[in-house]
């Protein structure tokens, strides 16, 4: 769940329709996981669900350069852009496909 789907108290926002930018964040998170085998957000597996969501809501992600299996600058830029904490800073699907 992207950081923007959480309230300021770090609880999930309810009854608010997800925007396309949330799907872009999820795409970035999925690509990060597929390429590195790690979650883009580091948290202790012993945390309960709400605590994990609070960590995600802070918007801090693991630096891709620290966990990537090899250098692939264009791919790294796309994943990093998708994981931007601010939805306005994430690319659109059209922008992502135009670069590939």
CSV table of N, CA, C and O in Angstrom, one decimal, residues 31-91:
chain,number,residue,atom,x,y,z
A,31,UNK,N,8.2,-4.3,-8.9
A,31,UNK,CA,9.4,-4.4,-9.7
A,31,UNK,C,10.6,-4.5,-8.8
A,31,UNK,O,11.6,-5.3,-9.1
A,32,UNK,N,10.6,-3.7,-7.7
A,32,UNK,CA,11.7,-3.7,-6.8
A,32,UNK,C,11.9,-5.1,-6.2
A,32,UNK,O,13.0,-5.7,-6.1
A,33,UNK,N,10.8,-5.7,-5.8
A,33,UNK,CA,10.8,-7.0,-5.2
A,33,UNK,C,11.3,-8.1,-6.2
A,33,UNK,O,12.1,-8.9,-5.9
A,34,UNK,N,10.7,-8.0,-7.4
A,34,UNK,CA,11.1,-9.0,-8.4
A,34,UNK,C,12.6,-8.9,-8.8
A,34,UNK,O,13.2,-10.0,-9.0
A,35,UNK,N,13.2,-7.7,-8.8
A,35,UNK,CA,14.6,-7.6,-9.2
A,35,UNK,C,15.5,-7.9,-8.0
A,35,UNK,O,16.6,-8.4,-8.3
A,36,UNK,N,15.1,-7.5,-6.8
A,36,UNK,CA,16.1,-7.7,-5.7
A,36,UNK,C,15.7,-8.8,-4.7
A,36,UNK,O,16.6,-9.2,-4.0
A,37,UNK,N,14.5,-9.2,-4.7
A,37,UNK,CA,14.1,-10.2,-3.7
A,37,UNK,C,13.8,-9.6,-2.4
A,37,UNK,O,13.7,-10.4,-1.4
A,38,UNK,N,13.8,-8.3,-2.3
A,38,UNK,CA,13.5,-7.6,-1.0
A,38,UNK,C,12.4,-6.6,-1.2
A,38,UNK,O,12.1,-6.1,-2.3
A,39,UNK,N,11.8,-6.3,-0.1
A,39,UNK,CA,10.7,-5.3,0.0
A,39,UNK,C,11.4,-3.9,-0.2
A,39,UNK,O,12.5,-3.7,0.3
A,40,UNK,N,10.7,-3.0,-0.8
A,40,UNK,CA,11.3,-1.7,-1.0
A,40,UNK,C,11.3,-0.9,0.3
A,40,UNK,O,11.9,0.1,0.5
A,41,UNK,N,10.5,-1.3,1.3
A,41,UNK,CA,10.4,-0.7,2.6
A,41,UNK,C,10.9,-1.7,3.6
A,41,UNK,O,10.3,-2.8,3.8
A,42,UNK,N,11.9,-1.3,4.4
A,42,UNK,CA,12.4,-2.2,5.4
A,42,UNK,C,11.7,-2.1,6.7
A,42,UNK,O,11.4,-1.0,7.2
A,43,UNK,N,11.2,-3.2,7.2
A,43,UNK,CA,10.5,-3.2,8.5
A,43,UNK,C,10.7,-4.6,9.1
A,43,UNK,O,11.0,-5.6,8.4
A,44,UNK,N,10.5,-4.7,10.4
A,44,UNK,CA,10.7,-5.9,11.1
A,44,UNK,C,9.5,-6.8,10.8
A,44,UNK,O,8.3,-6.4,10.9
A,45,UNK,N,9.7,-8.1,10.4
A,45,UNK,CA,8.6,-9.0,10.1
A,45,UNK,C,7.7,-9.3,11.3
A,45,UNK,O,6.6,-9.7,11.2
A,46,UNK,N,8.2,-9.0,12.5
A,46,UNK,CA,7.4,-9.2,13.8
A,46,UNK,C,6.4,-8.1,14.0
A,46,UNK,O,5.6,-8.3,14.9
A,47,UNK,N,6.5,-7.1,13.3
A,47,UNK,CA,5.5,-6.0,13.5
A,47,UNK,C,4.1,-6.5,13.1
A,47,UNK,O,4.0,-7.3,12.1
A,48,UNK,N,3.1,-5.9,13.7
A,48,UNK,CA,1.7,-6.2,13.3
A,48,UNK,C,1.4,-5.4,12.0
A,48,UNK,O,2.2,-4.5,11.6
A,49,UNK,N,0.3,-5.7,11.4
A,49,UNK,CA,0.0,-5.1,10.1
A,49,UNK,C,-0.1,-3.5,10.2
A,49,UNK,O,0.5,-2.9,9.3
A,50,UNK,N,-0.7,-3.0,11.2
A,50,UNK,CA,-0.8,-1.5,11.3
A,50,UNK,C,0.6,-0.9,11.5
A,50,UNK,O,0.9,0.2,11.0
A,51,UNK,N,1.5,-1.5,12.2
A,51,UNK,CA,2.8,-1.0,12.4
A,51,UNK,C,3.6,-1.1,11.1
A,51,UNK,O,4.3,-0.1,10.8
A,52,UNK,N,3.4,-2.1,10.3
A,52,UNK,CA,4.1,-2.2,9.0
A,52,UNK,C,3.6,-1.1,8.1
A,52,UNK,O,4.3,-0.4,7.4
A,53,UNK,N,2.2,-0.9,8.1
A,53,UNK,CA,1.7,0.2,7.3
A,53,UNK,C,2.2,1.6,7.7
A,53,UNK,O,2.4,2.4,6.9
A,54,UNK,N,2.4,1.8,9.0
A,54,UNK,CA,3.0,3.0,9.5
A,54,UNK,C,4.4,3.2,9.0
A,54,UNK,O,4.7,4.4,8.6
A,55,UNK,N,5.2,2.2,8.9
A,55,UNK,CA,6.5,2.3,8.3
A,55,UNK,C,6.4,2.7,6.9
A,55,UNK,O,7.1,3.6,6.4
A,56,UNK,N,5.5,2.1,6.1
A,56,UNK,CA,5.3,2.4,4.7
A,56,UNK,C,4.9,3.8,4.6
A,56,UNK,O,5.3,4.6,3.7
A,57,UNK,N,4.0,4.3,5.5
A,57,UNK,CA,3.4,5.6,5.4
A,57,UNK,C,4.5,6.7,5.5
A,57,UNK,O,4.3,7.8,5.1
A,58,UNK,N,5.6,6.4,6.2
A,58,UNK,CA,6.7,7.4,6.4
A,58,UNK,C,7.3,7.7,5.0
A,58,UNK,O,8.0,8.7,4.9
A,59,UNK,N,7.2,6.8,4.0
A,59,UNK,CA,7.7,7.1,2.7
A,59,UNK,C,9.1,6.8,2.4
A,59,UNK,O,9.6,7.1,1.4
A,60,UNK,N,9.8,6.2,3.4
A,60,UNK,CA,11.2,5.9,3.2
A,60,UNK,C,11.4,4.5,2.6
A,60,UNK,O,10.8,3.6,3.1
A,61,UNK,N,12.1,4.5,1.5
A,61,UNK,CA,12.4,3.2,0.8
A,61,UNK,C,13.8,2.9,0.9
A,61,UNK,O,14.7,3.7,1.0
A,62,UNK,N,14.1,1.6,0.7
A,62,UNK,CA,15.5,1.1,0.7
A,62,UNK,C,16.1,1.6,-0.6
A,62,UNK,O,15.5,1.6,-1.7
A,63,UNK,N,17.4,2.1,-0.5
A,63,UNK,CA,18.1,2.6,-1.7
A,63,UNK,C,18.3,1.4,-2.7
A,63,UNK,O,18.9,0.4,-2.3
A,64,UNK,N,17.8,1.5,-3.8
A,64,UNK,CA,17.9,0.4,-4.8
A,64,UNK,C,19.4,0.1,-5.1
A,64,UNK,O,19.7,-1.1,-5.2
A,65,UNK,N,20.3,1.1,-5.1
A,65,UNK,CA,21.7,0.8,-5.4
A,65,UNK,C,22.3,-0.1,-4.4
A,65,UNK,O,23.3,-0.7,-4.6
A,66,UNK,N,21.7,-0.1,-3.2
A,66,UNK,CA,22.3,-0.9,-2.1
A,66,UNK,C,21.9,-2.4,-2.2
A,66,UNK,O,22.5,-3.3,-1.5
A,67,UNK,N,20.9,-2.7,-2.9
A,67,UNK,CA,20.4,-4.1,-3.0
A,67,UNK,C,20.2,-4.7,-4.4
A,67,UNK,O,19.9,-5.9,-4.5
A,68,UNK,N,20.5,-3.9,-5.4
A,68,UNK,CA,20.3,-4.4,-6.7
A,68,UNK,C,21.3,-5.5,-7.1
A,68,UNK,O,22.5,-5.5,-6.6
A,69,UNK,N,20.9,-6.5,-7.9
A,69,UNK,CA,21.9,-7.5,-8.3
A,69,UNK,C,22.9,-7.1,-9.3
A,69,UNK,O,24.0,-7.6,-9.3
A,70,UNK,N,22.7,-6.0,-10.1
A,70,UNK,CA,23.6,-5.5,-11.0
A,70,UNK,C,23.1,-4.1,-11.4
A,70,UNK,O,22.0,-3.8,-11.2
A,71,UNK,N,23.9,-3.3,-12.0
A,71,UNK,CA,23.6,-2.0,-12.4
A,71,UNK,C,22.7,-2.0,-13.7
A,71,UNK,O,23.1,-2.6,-14.7
A,72,UNK,N,21.6,-1.3,-13.7
A,72,UNK,CA,20.8,-1.1,-14.8
A,72,UNK,C,20.1,0.2,-14.7
A,72,UNK,O,19.0,0.3,-14.2
A,73,UNK,N,20.8,1.3,-15.0
A,73,UNK,CA,20.4,2.7,-14.7
A,73,UNK,C,19.0,3.1,-15.1
A,73,UNK,O,18.2,3.7,-14.3
A,74,UNK,N,18.6,2.7,-16.3
A,74,UNK,CA,17.2,3.1,-16.8
A,74,UNK,C,16.2,2.4,-15.9
A,74,UNK,O,15.1,3.0,-15.6
A,75,UNK,N,16.4,1.2,-15.6
A,75,UNK,CA,15.4,0.4,-14.8
A,75,UNK,C,15.3,1.0,-13.4
A,75,UNK,O,14.3,1.1,-12.8
A,76,UNK,N,16.5,1.3,-12.9
A,76,UNK,CA,16.6,1.8,-11.5
A,76,UNK,C,15.9,3.2,-11.4
A,76,UNK,O,15.1,3.4,-10.5
A,77,UNK,N,16.0,4.0,-12.4
A,77,UNK,CA,15.4,5.3,-12.5
A,77,UNK,C,13.9,5.1,-12.5
A,77,UNK,O,13.1,5.9,-11.8
A,78,UNK,N,13.4,4.2,-13.3
A,78,UNK,CA,11.9,4.0,-13.4
A,78,UNK,C,11.4,3.5,-12.1
A,78,UNK,O,10.3,4.0,-11.6
A,79,UNK,N,12.0,2.5,-11.4
A,79,UNK,CA,11.5,2.0,-10.2
A,79,UNK,C,11.6,3.1,-9.1
A,79,UNK,O,10.6,3.3,-8.4
A,80,UNK,N,12.7,3.8,-9.0
A,80,UNK,CA,12.8,4.9,-8.0
A,80,UNK,C,11.7,5.9,-8.2
A,80,UNK,O,11.1,6.4,-7.2
A,81,UNK,N,11.5,6.3,-9.4
A,81,UNK,CA,10.4,7.3,-9.7
A,81,UNK,C,9.0,6.8,-9.3
A,81,UNK,O,8.3,7.5,-8.7
A,82,UNK,N,8.8,5.5,-9.5
A,82,UNK,CA,7.5,4.9,-9.1
A,82,UNK,C,7.3,5.0,-7.6
A,82,UNK,O,6.2,5.1,-7.1
A,83,UNK,N,8.4,4.9,-6.9
A,83,UNK,CA,8.3,4.8,-5.4
A,83,UNK,C,8.4,6.2,-4.7
A,83,UNK,O,8.5,6.2,-3.5
A,84,UNK,N,8.3,7.2,-5.5
A,84,UNK,CA,8.3,8.6,-4.9
A,84,UNK,C,7.2,8.7,-3.8
A,84,UNK,O,6.1,8.3,-4.1
A,85,UNK,N,7.6,9.2,-2.7
A,85,UNK,CA,6.6,9.3,-1.6
A,85,UNK,C,5.4,10.2,-2.0
A,85,UNK,O,4.3,9.9,-1.6
A,86,UNK,N,5.7,11.3,-2.7
A,86,UNK,CA,4.6,12.2,-3.1
A,86,UNK,C,4.0,11.7,-4.4
A,86,UNK,O,4.7,11.6,-5.4
A,87,UNK,N,2.7,11.4,-4.4
A,87,UNK,CA,2.0,11.0,-5.7
A,87,UNK,C,2.3,11.9,-6.9
A,87,UNK,O,2.4,11.4,-8.0
A,88,UNK,N,2.4,13.1,-6.6
A,88,UNK,CA,2.6,14.1,-7.8
A,88,UNK,C,3.9,13.9,-8.4
A,88,UNK,O,4.1,14.3,-9.6
A,89,UNK,N,4.9,13.3,-7.7
A,89,UNK,CA,6.2,13.1,-8.2
A,89,UNK,C,6.4,11.8,-9.0
A,89,UNK,O,7.4,11.5,-9.6
A,90,UNK,N,5.4,10.9,-9.0
A,90,UNK,CA,5.4,9.7,-9.7
A,90,UNK,C,5.1,9.8,-11.1
A,90,UNK,O,4.2,10.7,-11.5
A,91,UNK,N,5.7,9.0,-12.0
A,91,UNK,CA,5.3,9.1,-13.4
A,91,UNK,C,3.9,8.5,-13.6
A,91,UNK,O,3.5,7.7,-12.8
